mmCIF file with all atom_site columns, C-alpha atoms in Angstrom:
data_model
loop_
_atom_site.group_PDB
_atom_site.id
_atom_site.type_symbol
_atom_site.label_atom_id
_atom_site.label_alt_id
_atom_site.label_comp_id
_atom_site.label_asym_id
_atom_site.label_entity_id
_atom_site.label_seq_id
_atom_site.pdbx_PDB_ins_code
_atom_site.Cartn_x
_atom_site.Cartn_y
_atom_site.Cartn_z
_atom_site.occupancy
_atom_site.B_iso_or_equiv
_atom_site.pdbx_formal_charge
_atom_site.auth_seq_id
_atom_site.auth_comp_id
_atom_site.auth_asym_id
_atom_site.auth_atom_id
_atom_site.pdbx_PDB_model_num
ATOM 1   C CA . MET A 1 1   ? 52.183 104.943 122.301 1.00 76.00 ? 238 MET A CA 1
ATOM 2   C CA . GLN A 1 2   ? 55.379 103.193 123.451 1.00 83.00 ? 239 GLN A CA 1
ATOM 3   C CA . ILE A 1 3   ? 54.347 99.953  121.764 1.00 86.00 ? 240 ILE A CA 1
ATOM 4   C CA . ARG A 1 4   ? 53.602 101.740 118.483 1.00 90.00 ? 241 ARG A CA 1
ATOM 5   C CA . TYR A 1 5   ? 56.932 103.563 118.504 1.00 93.00 ? 242 TYR A CA 1
ATOM 6   C CA . ALA A 1 6   ? 58.733 100.363 119.505 1.00 94.00 ? 243 ALA A CA 1
ATOM 7   C CA . ARG A 1 7   ? 57.419 98.667  116.372 1.00 94.00 ? 244 ARG A CA 1
ATOM 8   C CA . ILE A 1 8   ? 58.451 101.684 114.302 1.00 95.00 ? 245 ILE A CA 1
ATOM 9   C CA . ALA A 1 9   ? 61.938 101.489 115.819 1.00 96.00 ? 246 ALA A CA 1
ATOM 10  C CA . GLY A 1 10  ? 62.115 97.763  115.075 1.00 96.00 ? 247 GLY A CA 1
ATOM 11  C CA . PHE A 1 11  ? 61.133 98.305  111.455 1.00 97.00 ? 248 PHE A CA 1
ATOM 12  C CA . VAL A 1 12  ? 63.618 101.155 110.981 1.00 96.00 ? 249 VAL A CA 1
ATOM 13  C CA . TYR A 1 13  ? 66.424 99.149  112.642 1.00 96.00 ? 250 TYR A CA 1
ATOM 14  C CA . LEU A 1 14  ? 65.985 96.525  109.932 1.00 96.00 ? 251 LEU A CA 1
ATOM 15  C CA . LEU A 1 15  ? 65.423 99.079  107.183 1.00 96.00 ? 252 LEU A CA 1
ATOM 16  C CA . LEU A 1 16  ? 68.714 100.828 107.977 1.00 95.00 ? 253 LEU A CA 1
ATOM 17  C CA . ILE A 1 17  ? 70.611 97.572  107.688 1.00 95.00 ? 254 ILE A CA 1
ATOM 18  C CA . VAL A 1 18  ? 68.985 96.807  104.321 1.00 96.00 ? 255 VAL A CA 1
ATOM 19  C CA . LEU A 1 19  ? 69.677 100.323 103.013 1.00 95.00 ? 256 LEU A CA 1
ATOM 20  C CA . TYR A 1 20  ? 73.294 100.495 104.122 1.00 93.00 ? 257 TYR A CA 1
ATOM 21  C CA . MET A 1 21  ? 74.259 96.926  103.206 1.00 94.00 ? 258 MET A CA 1
ATOM 22  C CA . GLY A 1 22  ? 72.343 97.194  99.934  1.00 95.00 ? 259 GLY A CA 1
ATOM 23  C CA . GLY A 1 23  ? 74.279 100.342 99.100  1.00 93.00 ? 260 GLY A CA 1
ATOM 24  C CA . GLN A 1 24  ? 77.572 98.658  99.959  1.00 92.00 ? 261 GLN A CA 1
ATOM 25  C CA . PHE A 1 25  ? 76.709 95.680  97.782  1.00 95.00 ? 262 PHE A CA 1
ATOM 26  C CA . LEU A 1 26  ? 75.807 97.823  94.764  1.00 95.00 ? 263 LEU A CA 1
ATOM 27  C CA . ILE A 1 27  ? 78.943 99.950  95.065  1.00 93.00 ? 264 ILE A CA 1
ATOM 28  C CA . GLY A 1 28  ? 81.172 96.905  95.471  1.00 93.00 ? 265 GLY A CA 1
ATOM 29  C CA . HIS A 1 29  ? 79.454 95.205  92.529  1.00 92.00 ? 266 HIS A CA 1
ATOM 30  C CA . VAL A 1 30  ? 80.068 98.208  90.261  1.00 93.00 ? 267 VAL A CA 1
ATOM 31  C CA . VAL A 1 31  ? 83.701 98.784  91.286  1.00 91.00 ? 268 VAL A CA 1
ATOM 32  C CA . GLY A 1 32  ? 84.650 95.128  90.940  1.00 89.00 ? 269 GLY A CA 1
ATOM 33  C CA . THR A 1 33  ? 88.330 94.169  90.850  1.00 86.00 ? 270 THR A CA 1
ATOM 34  C CA . GLY A 1 34  ? 91.398 95.196  88.911  1.00 88.00 ? 271 GLY A CA 1
ATOM 35  C CA . ASP A 1 35  ? 93.852 98.063  88.912  1.00 90.00 ? 272 ASP A CA 1
ATOM 36  C CA . PHE A 1 36  ? 92.865 101.732 89.243  1.00 89.00 ? 273 PHE A CA 1
ATOM 37  C CA . ALA A 1 37  ? 92.279 102.216 85.512  1.00 89.00 ? 274 ALA A CA 1
ATOM 38  C CA . GLN A 1 38  ? 90.029 99.154  85.330  1.00 90.00 ? 275 GLN A CA 1
ATOM 39  C CA . ARG A 1 39  ? 88.021 100.282 88.342  1.00 90.00 ? 276 ARG A CA 1
ATOM 40  C CA . LEU A 1 40  ? 87.561 103.711 86.753  1.00 90.00 ? 277 LEU A CA 1
ATOM 41  C CA . GLU A 1 41  ? 86.163 102.045 83.665  1.00 90.00 ? 278 GLU A CA 1
ATOM 42  C CA . HIS A 1 42  ? 83.783 99.921  85.731  1.00 92.00 ? 279 HIS A CA 1
ATOM 43  C CA . ILE A 1 43  ? 82.543 102.979 87.634  1.00 91.00 ? 280 ILE A CA 1
ATOM 44  C CA . THR A 1 44  ? 82.053 104.985 84.456  1.00 89.00 ? 281 THR A CA 1
ATOM 45  C CA . GLN A 1 45  ? 80.005 102.201 82.892  1.00 91.00 ? 282 GLN A CA 1
ATOM 46  C CA . GLY A 1 46  ? 77.965 101.544 86.040  1.00 91.00 ? 283 GLY A CA 1
ATOM 47  C CA . GLN A 1 47  ? 77.705 105.114 87.287  1.00 92.00 ? 284 GLN A CA 1
ATOM 48  C CA . VAL A 1 48  ? 73.907 105.047 87.681  1.00 94.00 ? 285 VAL A CA 1
ATOM 49  C CA . LEU A 1 49  ? 73.990 101.890 89.779  1.00 94.00 ? 286 LEU A CA 1
ATOM 50  C CA . TYR A 1 50  ? 76.835 103.367 91.846  1.00 94.00 ? 287 TYR A CA 1
ATOM 51  C CA . ARG A 1 51  ? 74.730 106.480 92.497  1.00 94.00 ? 288 ARG A CA 1
ATOM 52  C CA . VAL A 1 52  ? 71.806 104.303 93.563  1.00 95.00 ? 289 VAL A CA 1
ATOM 53  C CA . GLY A 1 53  ? 74.113 102.673 96.109  1.00 94.00 ? 290 GLY A CA 1
ATOM 54  C CA . LEU A 1 54  ? 75.180 106.070 97.465  1.00 93.00 ? 291 LEU A CA 1
ATOM 55  C CA . VAL A 1 55  ? 71.563 107.238 97.666  1.00 93.00 ? 292 VAL A CA 1
ATOM 56  C CA . LEU A 1 56  ? 70.612 104.128 99.638  1.00 94.00 ? 293 LEU A CA 1
ATOM 57  C CA . GLN A 1 57  ? 73.328 104.931 102.170 1.00 91.00 ? 294 GLN A CA 1
ATOM 58  C CA . LEU A 1 58  ? 72.213 108.557 102.308 1.00 91.00 ? 295 LEU A CA 1
ATOM 59  C CA . LEU A 1 59  ? 68.658 107.402 103.024 1.00 92.00 ? 296 LEU A CA 1
ATOM 60  C CA . ALA A 1 60  ? 70.046 105.333 105.897 1.00 92.00 ? 297 ALA A CA 1
ATOM 61  C CA . SER A 1 61  ? 71.314 108.576 107.466 1.00 90.00 ? 298 SER A CA 1
ATOM 62  C CA . VAL A 1 62  ? 67.913 110.203 106.937 1.00 91.00 ? 299 VAL A CA 1
ATOM 63  C CA . PHE A 1 63  ? 65.990 107.324 108.526 1.00 94.00 ? 300 PHE A CA 1
ATOM 64  C CA . THR A 1 64  ? 68.418 107.342 111.473 1.00 94.00 ? 301 THR A CA 1
ATOM 65  C CA . VAL A 1 65  ? 66.586 110.485 112.637 1.00 95.00 ? 302 VAL A CA 1
ATOM 66  C CA . LEU A 1 66  ? 63.305 108.546 112.740 1.00 96.00 ? 303 LEU A CA 1
ATOM 67  C CA . LEU A 1 67  ? 64.950 105.653 114.583 1.00 96.00 ? 304 LEU A CA 1
ATOM 68  C CA . ALA A 1 68  ? 66.499 107.987 117.139 1.00 96.00 ? 305 ALA A CA 1
ATOM 69  C CA . TYR A 1 69  ? 63.176 109.668 117.875 1.00 97.00 ? 306 TYR A CA 1
ATOM 70  C CA . ALA A 1 70  ? 61.261 106.387 118.058 1.00 97.00 ? 307 ALA A CA 1
ATOM 71  C CA . LEU A 1 71  ? 63.780 104.924 120.533 1.00 97.00 ? 308 LEU A CA 1
ATOM 72  C CA . TYR A 1 72  ? 63.648 108.150 122.544 1.00 97.00 ? 309 TYR A CA 1
ATOM 73  C CA . VAL A 1 73  ? 59.866 107.883 122.900 1.00 96.00 ? 310 VAL A CA 1
ATOM 74  C CA . VAL A 1 74  ? 60.142 104.233 123.966 1.00 95.00 ? 311 VAL A CA 1
ATOM 75  C CA . VAL A 1 75  ? 62.781 104.679 126.702 1.00 95.00 ? 312 VAL A CA 1
ATOM 76  C CA . ARG A 1 76  ? 61.943 108.232 127.834 1.00 95.00 ? 313 ARG A CA 1
ATOM 77  C CA . PRO A 1 77  ? 59.910 106.972 130.826 1.00 94.00 ? 314 PRO A CA 1
ATOM 78  C CA . VAL A 1 78  ? 63.023 105.204 132.158 1.00 94.00 ? 315 VAL A CA 1
ATOM 79  C CA . ASN A 1 79  ? 65.199 108.301 132.376 1.00 95.00 ? 316 ASN A CA 1
ATOM 80  C CA . GLU A 1 80  ? 64.322 111.298 130.245 1.00 95.00 ? 317 GLU A CA 1
ATOM 81  C CA . ARG A 1 81  ? 67.682 113.052 130.566 1.00 96.00 ? 318 ARG A CA 1
ATOM 82  C CA . VAL A 1 82  ? 69.701 110.009 129.503 1.00 97.00 ? 319 VAL A CA 1
ATOM 83  C CA . ALA A 1 83  ? 67.204 109.262 126.727 1.00 97.00 ? 320 ALA A CA 1
ATOM 84  C CA . ARG A 1 84  ? 67.554 112.816 125.443 1.00 97.00 ? 321 ARG A CA 1
ATOM 85  C CA . LEU A 1 85  ? 71.341 112.529 125.489 1.00 97.00 ? 322 LEU A CA 1
ATOM 86  C CA . ALA A 1 86  ? 71.131 109.278 123.520 1.00 97.00 ? 323 ALA A CA 1
ATOM 87  C CA . LEU A 1 87  ? 68.817 111.025 121.052 1.00 97.00 ? 324 LEU A CA 1
ATOM 88  C CA . TYR A 1 88  ? 71.329 113.850 120.553 1.00 96.00 ? 325 TYR A CA 1
ATOM 89  C CA . PHE A 1 89  ? 74.165 111.412 119.878 1.00 96.00 ? 326 PHE A CA 1
ATOM 90  C CA . ARG A 1 90  ? 72.136 109.530 117.268 1.00 94.00 ? 327 ARG A CA 1
ATOM 91  C CA . LEU A 1 91  ? 71.067 112.804 115.641 1.00 93.00 ? 328 LEU A CA 1
ATOM 92  C CA . ALA A 1 92  ? 74.719 113.857 115.475 1.00 91.00 ? 329 ALA A CA 1
ATOM 93  C CA . GLU A 1 93  ? 75.404 110.546 113.749 1.00 89.00 ? 330 GLU A CA 1
ATOM 94  C CA . ALA A 1 94  ? 72.655 111.254 111.211 1.00 83.00 ? 331 ALA A CA 1
ATOM 95  C CA . PHE A 1 95  ? 73.887 114.763 110.486 1.00 78.00 ? 332 PHE A CA 1
ATOM 96  C CA . SER A 1 96  ? 77.346 113.324 109.963 1.00 67.00 ? 333 SER A CA 1
ATOM 97  C CA . GLY A 1 97  ? 75.770 112.071 106.725 1.00 62.00 ? 334 GLY A CA 1
ATOM 98  C CA . VAL A 1 98  ? 77.714 114.979 105.252 1.00 68.00 ? 335 VAL A CA 1
ATOM 99  C CA . THR A 1 99  ? 80.053 112.164 104.194 1.00 75.00 ? 336 THR A CA 1
ATOM 100 C CA . ALA A 1 100 ? 77.628 111.724 101.299 1.00 79.00 ? 337 ALA A CA 1
ATOM 101 C CA . PHE A 1 101 ? 79.002 114.928 99.787  1.00 80.00 ? 338 PHE A CA 1
ATOM 102 C CA . ILE A 1 102 ? 82.472 113.425 99.874  1.00 83.00 ? 339 ILE A CA 1
ATOM 103 C CA . SER A 1 103 ? 81.260 110.163 98.344  1.00 87.00 ? 340 SER A CA 1
ATOM 104 C CA . PHE A 1 104 ? 79.444 111.899 95.493  1.00 88.00 ? 341 PHE A CA 1
ATOM 105 C CA . GLY A 1 105 ? 82.453 114.151 94.922  1.00 87.00 ? 342 GLY A CA 1
ATOM 106 C CA . THR A 1 106 ? 84.746 111.135 94.757  1.00 88.00 ? 343 THR A CA 1
ATOM 107 C CA . LEU A 1 107 ? 82.397 109.527 92.258  1.00 89.00 ? 344 LEU A CA 1
ATOM 108 C CA . SER A 1 108 ? 82.601 112.613 90.038  1.00 88.00 ? 345 SER A CA 1
ATOM 109 C CA . LEU A 1 109 ? 86.394 112.443 90.126  1.00 86.00 ? 346 LEU A CA 1
ATOM 110 C CA . GLN A 1 110 ? 86.306 108.834 89.018  1.00 88.00 ? 347 GLN A CA 1
ATOM 111 C CA . SER A 1 111 ? 83.551 108.990 86.401  1.00 86.00 ? 348 SER A CA 1
ATOM 112 C CA . ASP A 1 112 ? 83.961 112.356 84.674  1.00 84.00 ? 349 ASP A CA 1
ATOM 113 C CA . PRO A 1 113 ? 86.550 112.059 81.835  1.00 84.00 ? 350 PRO A CA 1
ATOM 114 C CA . LYS A 1 114 ? 87.564 115.715 82.147  1.00 86.00 ? 351 LYS A CA 1
ATOM 115 C CA . TYR A 1 115 ? 89.356 115.022 85.439  1.00 83.00 ? 352 TYR A CA 1
ATOM 116 C CA . LEU A 1 116 ? 91.383 112.211 83.894  1.00 82.00 ? 353 LEU A CA 1
ATOM 117 C CA . GLN A 1 117 ? 92.260 114.410 80.926  1.00 85.00 ? 354 GLN A CA 1
ATOM 118 C CA . SER A 1 118 ? 93.350 117.396 83.024  1.00 85.00 ? 355 SER A CA 1
ATOM 119 C CA . LEU A 1 119 ? 95.081 115.549 85.887  1.00 84.00 ? 356 LEU A CA 1
ATOM 120 C CA . GLY A 1 120 ? 96.465 112.394 84.335  1.00 86.00 ? 357 GLY A CA 1
ATOM 121 C CA . MET A 1 121 ? 96.082 108.878 85.724  1.00 87.00 ? 358 MET A CA 1
ATOM 122 C CA . ALA A 1 122 ? 98.707 109.100 88.486  1.00 88.00 ? 359 ALA A CA 1
ATOM 123 C CA . GLN A 1 123 ? 97.529 112.424 89.892  1.00 90.00 ? 360 GLN A CA 1
ATOM 124 C CA . LEU A 1 124 ? 93.879 111.412 89.680  1.00 88.00 ? 361 LEU A CA 1
ATOM 125 C CA . GLU A 1 125 ? 94.621 108.207 91.593  1.00 90.00 ? 362 GLU A CA 1
ATOM 126 C CA . THR A 1 126 ? 96.315 110.278 94.308  1.00 91.00 ? 363 THR A CA 1
ATOM 127 C CA . MET A 1 127 ? 93.331 112.635 94.599  1.00 89.00 ? 364 MET A CA 1
ATOM 128 C CA . VAL A 1 128 ? 90.831 109.775 94.700  1.00 89.00 ? 365 VAL A CA 1
ATOM 129 C CA . GLY A 1 129 ? 92.913 108.063 97.379  1.00 90.00 ? 366 GLY A CA 1
ATOM 130 C CA . LEU A 1 130 ? 92.892 111.235 99.467  1.00 91.00 ? 367 LEU A CA 1
ATOM 131 C CA . ALA A 1 131 ? 89.132 111.648 99.053  1.00 88.00 ? 368 ALA A CA 1
ATOM 132 C CA . LYS A 1 132 ? 88.558 108.059 100.131 1.00 89.00 ? 369 LYS A CA 1
ATOM 133 C CA . SER A 1 133 ? 90.756 108.607 103.192 1.00 90.00 ? 370 SER A CA 1
ATOM 134 C CA . VAL A 1 134 ? 88.607 111.598 104.171 1.00 88.00 ? 371 VAL A CA 1
ATOM 135 C CA . ASP A 1 135 ? 85.455 109.544 103.578 1.00 88.00 ? 372 ASP A CA 1
ATOM 136 C CA . PHE A 1 136 ? 86.863 106.723 105.733 1.00 90.00 ? 373 PHE A CA 1
ATOM 137 C CA . ALA A 1 137 ? 87.669 109.123 108.577 1.00 90.00 ? 374 ALA A CA 1
ATOM 138 C CA . SER A 1 138 ? 84.247 110.805 108.331 1.00 89.00 ? 375 SER A CA 1
ATOM 139 C CA . PHE A 1 139 ? 82.493 107.440 108.517 1.00 90.00 ? 376 PHE A CA 1
ATOM 140 C CA . ASN A 1 140 ? 84.367 106.469 111.663 1.00 93.00 ? 377 ASN A CA 1
ATOM 141 C CA . VAL A 1 141 ? 83.700 109.846 113.294 1.00 92.00 ? 378 VAL A CA 1
ATOM 142 C CA . ALA A 1 142 ? 79.976 109.376 112.605 1.00 92.00 ? 379 ALA A CA 1
ATOM 143 C CA . THR A 1 143 ? 80.244 105.886 114.073 1.00 93.00 ? 380 THR A CA 1
ATOM 144 C CA . LEU A 1 144 ? 81.649 107.338 117.299 1.00 94.00 ? 381 LEU A CA 1
ATOM 145 C CA . PHE A 1 145 ? 78.448 109.338 117.757 1.00 95.00 ? 382 PHE A CA 1
ATOM 146 C CA . PHE A 1 146 ? 76.439 106.242 116.892 1.00 95.00 ? 383 PHE A CA 1
ATOM 147 C CA . SER A 1 147 ? 78.323 104.178 119.483 1.00 96.00 ? 384 SER A CA 1
ATOM 148 C CA . PHE A 1 148 ? 77.606 106.560 122.359 1.00 97.00 ? 385 PHE A CA 1
ATOM 149 C CA . GLY A 1 149 ? 73.939 106.871 121.432 1.00 97.00 ? 386 GLY A CA 1
ATOM 150 C CA . SER A 1 150 ? 73.510 103.132 120.953 1.00 97.00 ? 387 SER A CA 1
ATOM 151 C CA . THR A 1 151 ? 75.223 102.388 124.279 1.00 97.00 ? 388 THR A CA 1
ATOM 152 C CA . LEU A 1 152 ? 72.880 104.742 126.126 1.00 97.00 ? 389 LEU A CA 1
ATOM 153 C CA . PHE A 1 153 ? 69.732 103.398 124.467 1.00 97.00 ? 390 PHE A CA 1
ATOM 154 C CA . PHE A 1 154 ? 70.645 99.781  125.224 1.00 97.00 ? 391 PHE A CA 1
ATOM 155 C CA . HIS A 1 155 ? 71.631 100.836 128.769 1.00 97.00 ? 392 HIS A CA 1
ATOM 156 C CA . LEU A 1 156 ? 68.120 102.205 129.292 1.00 96.00 ? 393 LEU A CA 1
ATOM 157 C CA . PHE A 1 157 ? 66.593 99.051  127.815 1.00 96.00 ? 394 PHE A CA 1
ATOM 158 C CA . ALA A 1 158 ? 68.656 97.049  130.313 1.00 95.00 ? 395 ALA A CA 1
ATOM 159 C CA . LYS A 1 159 ? 66.914 98.878  133.169 1.00 93.00 ? 396 LYS A CA 1
ATOM 160 C CA . THR A 1 160 ? 63.558 97.537  132.020 1.00 91.00 ? 397 THR A CA 1
ATOM 161 C CA . ARG A 1 161 ? 61.897 94.377  130.818 1.00 87.00 ? 398 ARG A CA 1
ATOM 162 C CA . TYR A 1 162 ? 60.965 96.022  127.523 1.00 91.00 ? 399 TYR A CA 1
ATOM 163 C CA . ILE A 1 163 ? 63.202 93.544  125.708 1.00 92.00 ? 400 ILE A CA 1
ATOM 164 C CA . PRO A 1 164 ? 65.067 90.506  127.084 1.00 93.00 ? 401 PRO A CA 1
ATOM 165 C CA . ARG A 1 165 ? 67.801 91.643  129.447 1.00 94.00 ? 402 ARG A CA 1
ATOM 166 C CA . VAL A 1 166 ? 70.391 89.443  127.746 1.00 96.00 ? 403 VAL A CA 1
ATOM 167 C CA . LEU A 1 167 ? 69.687 91.294  124.492 1.00 96.00 ? 404 LEU A CA 1
ATOM 168 C CA . SER A 1 168 ? 70.026 94.682  126.187 1.00 96.00 ? 405 SER A CA 1
ATOM 169 C CA . VAL A 1 169 ? 73.341 93.732  127.801 1.00 97.00 ? 406 VAL A CA 1
ATOM 170 C CA . PHE A 1 170 ? 74.625 92.317  124.517 1.00 97.00 ? 407 PHE A CA 1
ATOM 171 C CA . GLY A 1 171 ? 73.592 95.562  122.832 1.00 97.00 ? 408 GLY A CA 1
ATOM 172 C CA . VAL A 1 172 ? 75.656 97.576  125.322 1.00 97.00 ? 409 VAL A CA 1
ATOM 173 C CA . PHE A 1 173 ? 78.620 95.272  124.746 1.00 98.00 ? 410 PHE A CA 1
ATOM 174 C CA . ALA A 1 174 ? 78.258 95.464  120.963 1.00 97.00 ? 411 ALA A CA 1
ATOM 175 C CA . SER A 1 175 ? 78.018 99.267  121.058 1.00 97.00 ? 412 SER A CA 1
ATOM 176 C CA . VAL A 1 176 ? 81.213 99.525  123.101 1.00 97.00 ? 413 VAL A CA 1
ATOM 177 C CA . VAL A 1 177 ? 82.991 97.172  120.690 1.00 97.00 ? 414 VAL A CA 1
ATOM 178 C CA . THR A 1 178 ? 81.858 99.421  117.838 1.00 97.00 ? 415 THR A CA 1
ATOM 179 C CA . LEU A 1 179 ? 83.285 102.429 119.661 1.00 96.00 ? 416 LEU A CA 1
ATOM 180 C CA . LEU A 1 180 ? 86.634 100.685 120.081 1.00 97.00 ? 417 LEU A CA 1
ATOM 181 C CA . THR A 1 181 ? 86.608 99.571  116.444 1.00 96.00 ? 418 THR A CA 1
ATOM 182 C CA . SER A 1 182 ? 86.035 103.135 115.223 1.00 95.00 ? 419 SER A CA 1
ATOM 183 C CA . LEU A 1 183 ? 88.794 104.469 117.449 1.00 96.00 ? 420 LEU A CA 1
ATOM 184 C CA . GLY A 1 184 ? 91.085 101.712 116.216 1.00 96.00 ? 421 GLY A CA 1
ATOM 185 C CA . ASN A 1 185 ? 90.332 102.609 112.601 1.00 95.00 ? 422 ASN A CA 1
ATOM 186 C CA . LEU A 1 186 ? 91.100 106.281 113.261 1.00 95.00 ? 423 LEU A CA 1
ATOM 187 C CA . VAL A 1 187 ? 94.324 105.597 115.179 1.00 95.00 ? 424 VAL A CA 1
ATOM 188 C CA . LEU A 1 188 ? 95.555 102.610 113.148 1.00 94.00 ? 425 LEU A CA 1
ATOM 189 C CA . PRO A 1 189 ? 93.945 102.873 109.691 1.00 91.00 ? 426 PRO A CA 1
ATOM 190 C CA . ALA A 1 190 ? 96.488 100.429 108.259 1.00 90.00 ? 427 ALA A CA 1
ATOM 191 C CA . TYR A 1 191 ? 94.851 97.694  110.361 1.00 92.00 ? 428 TYR A CA 1
ATOM 192 C CA . ALA A 1 192 ? 91.282 98.532  109.348 1.00 90.00 ? 429 ALA A CA 1
ATOM 193 C CA . ASP A 1 193 ? 90.844 95.228  107.506 1.00 89.00 ? 430 ASP A CA 1
ATOM 194 C CA . MET A 1 194 ? 91.799 93.292  110.639 1.00 89.00 ? 431 MET A CA 1
ATOM 195 C CA . LEU A 1 195 ? 89.338 95.342  112.706 1.00 90.00 ? 432 LEU A CA 1
ATOM 196 C CA . GLN A 1 196 ? 86.352 94.610  110.441 1.00 89.00 ? 433 GLN A CA 1
ATOM 197 C CA . PHE A 1 197 ? 85.179 91.845  112.774 1.00 92.00 ? 434 PHE A CA 1
ATOM 198 C CA . GLY A 1 198 ? 84.410 94.577  115.311 1.00 93.00 ? 435 GLY A CA 1
ATOM 199 C CA . TRP A 1 199 ? 81.267 95.464  113.362 1.00 94.00 ? 436 TRP A CA 1
ATOM 200 C CA . LEU A 1 200 ? 79.777 91.959  113.700 1.00 95.00 ? 437 LEU A CA 1
ATOM 201 C CA . PRO A 1 201 ? 78.413 92.223  117.304 1.00 96.00 ? 438 PRO A CA 1
ATOM 202 C CA . ILE A 1 202 ? 76.431 95.424  116.649 1.00 96.00 ? 439 ILE A CA 1
ATOM 203 C CA . PHE A 1 203 ? 75.166 93.970  113.371 1.00 95.00 ? 440 PHE A CA 1
ATOM 204 C CA . LEU A 1 204 ? 73.763 90.973  115.269 1.00 96.00 ? 441 LEU A CA 1
ATOM 205 C CA . ALA A 1 205 ? 72.471 93.129  118.136 1.00 96.00 ? 442 ALA A CA 1
ATOM 206 C CA . GLU A 1 206 ? 70.572 95.498  115.849 1.00 96.00 ? 443 GLU A CA 1
ATOM 207 C CA . ILE A 1 207 ? 69.058 92.747  113.714 1.00 96.00 ? 444 ILE A CA 1
ATOM 208 C CA . THR A 1 208 ? 67.881 90.833  116.794 1.00 96.00 ? 445 THR A CA 1
ATOM 209 C CA . THR A 1 209 ? 66.576 93.960  118.522 1.00 96.00 ? 446 THR A CA 1
ATOM 210 C CA . GLY A 1 210 ? 64.858 95.119  115.348 1.00 96.00 ? 447 GLY A CA 1
ATOM 211 C CA . ILE A 1 211 ? 63.057 91.801  114.892 1.00 96.00 ? 448 ILE A CA 1
ATOM 212 C CA . TRP A 1 212 ? 62.051 91.698  118.572 1.00 95.00 ? 449 TRP A CA 1
ATOM 213 C CA . LEU A 1 213 ? 60.671 95.243  118.597 1.00 95.00 ? 450 LEU A CA 1
ATOM 214 C CA . LEU A 1 214 ? 58.862 94.782  115.296 1.00 94.00 ? 451 LEU A CA 1
ATOM 215 C CA . VAL A 1 215 ? 57.253 91.464  116.231 1.00 92.00 ? 452 VAL A CA 1
ATOM 216 C CA . ARG A 1 216 ? 56.827 91.737  119.992 1.00 87.00 ? 453 ARG A CA 1
ATOM 217 C CA . GLY A 1 217 ? 56.950 95.456  120.701 1.00 81.00 ? 454 GLY A CA 1
ATOM 218 C CA . VAL A 1 218 ? 57.851 96.203  124.313 1.00 77.00 ? 455 VAL A CA 1
ATOM 219 C CA . ARG A 1 219 ? 56.464 94.932  127.599 1.00 71.00 ? 456 ARG A CA 1
ATOM 220 C CA . VAL A 1 220 ? 55.258 98.186  129.119 1.00 68.00 ? 457 VAL A CA 1
ATOM 221 C CA . GLU A 1 221 ? 55.273 98.174  132.904 1.00 62.00 ? 458 GLU A CA 1
ATOM 222 C CA . PRO A 1 222 ? 55.298 100.749 135.707 1.00 56.00 ? 459 PRO A CA 1
ATOM 223 C CA . LEU A 1 223 ? 58.822 102.027 136.273 1.00 50.00 ? 460 LEU A CA 1
ATOM 224 C CA . PRO A 1 224 ? 60.335 103.392 139.473 1.00 49.00 ? 461 PRO A CA 1
ATOM 225 C CA . THR A 1 225 ? 61.297 107.061 139.427 1.00 46.00 ? 462 THR A CA 1
ATOM 226 C CA . ILE A 1 226 ? 65.029 107.478 138.760 1.00 43.00 ? 463 ILE A CA 1
#
């Protein structure tokens, strides 16, 4: 059963990356460049594609539940209490997908002409900016839950030979860097662009772990009681 769930976890690891990055790409493609008025026009014209991007990111939150459970099944024999705690953190991350409501609401503000007519360009830009600030904060709060859960899961992997130890240790490191990046974004949002490199380690760790689990599964072995 562990091997089957390990392959499921590997597949979902990769699927989440495709869903989230695909959503980001579509949204960025629709918004394009230019001033606020030009971006509004782009969003209005490409509203369907923008919604597809948001749905892809929402699906990433949904599939996070499956990933969390699959990882829990795989590492539960190592330490059930820690595995359960990691599961809870990842579930909290998934339920933080409430940010989707904010994203869809922001899209309505930008694409529905009635808001521009009733608020005016300047006031609408202020409201959209506020909504995006809330969305940014919500994303980083969700990432905090992700960071704790990811750290615990990779910590449990490091206690086994399920995956290469160097990969487990790198996963712990990457998860901690993600935690620090999220905290940095919340405390110093003005420096968020400079902190973007903090996402790179976990991106590499999850891709590598996903491929390993999908292709190789885990090396199941008797574990000492902890």
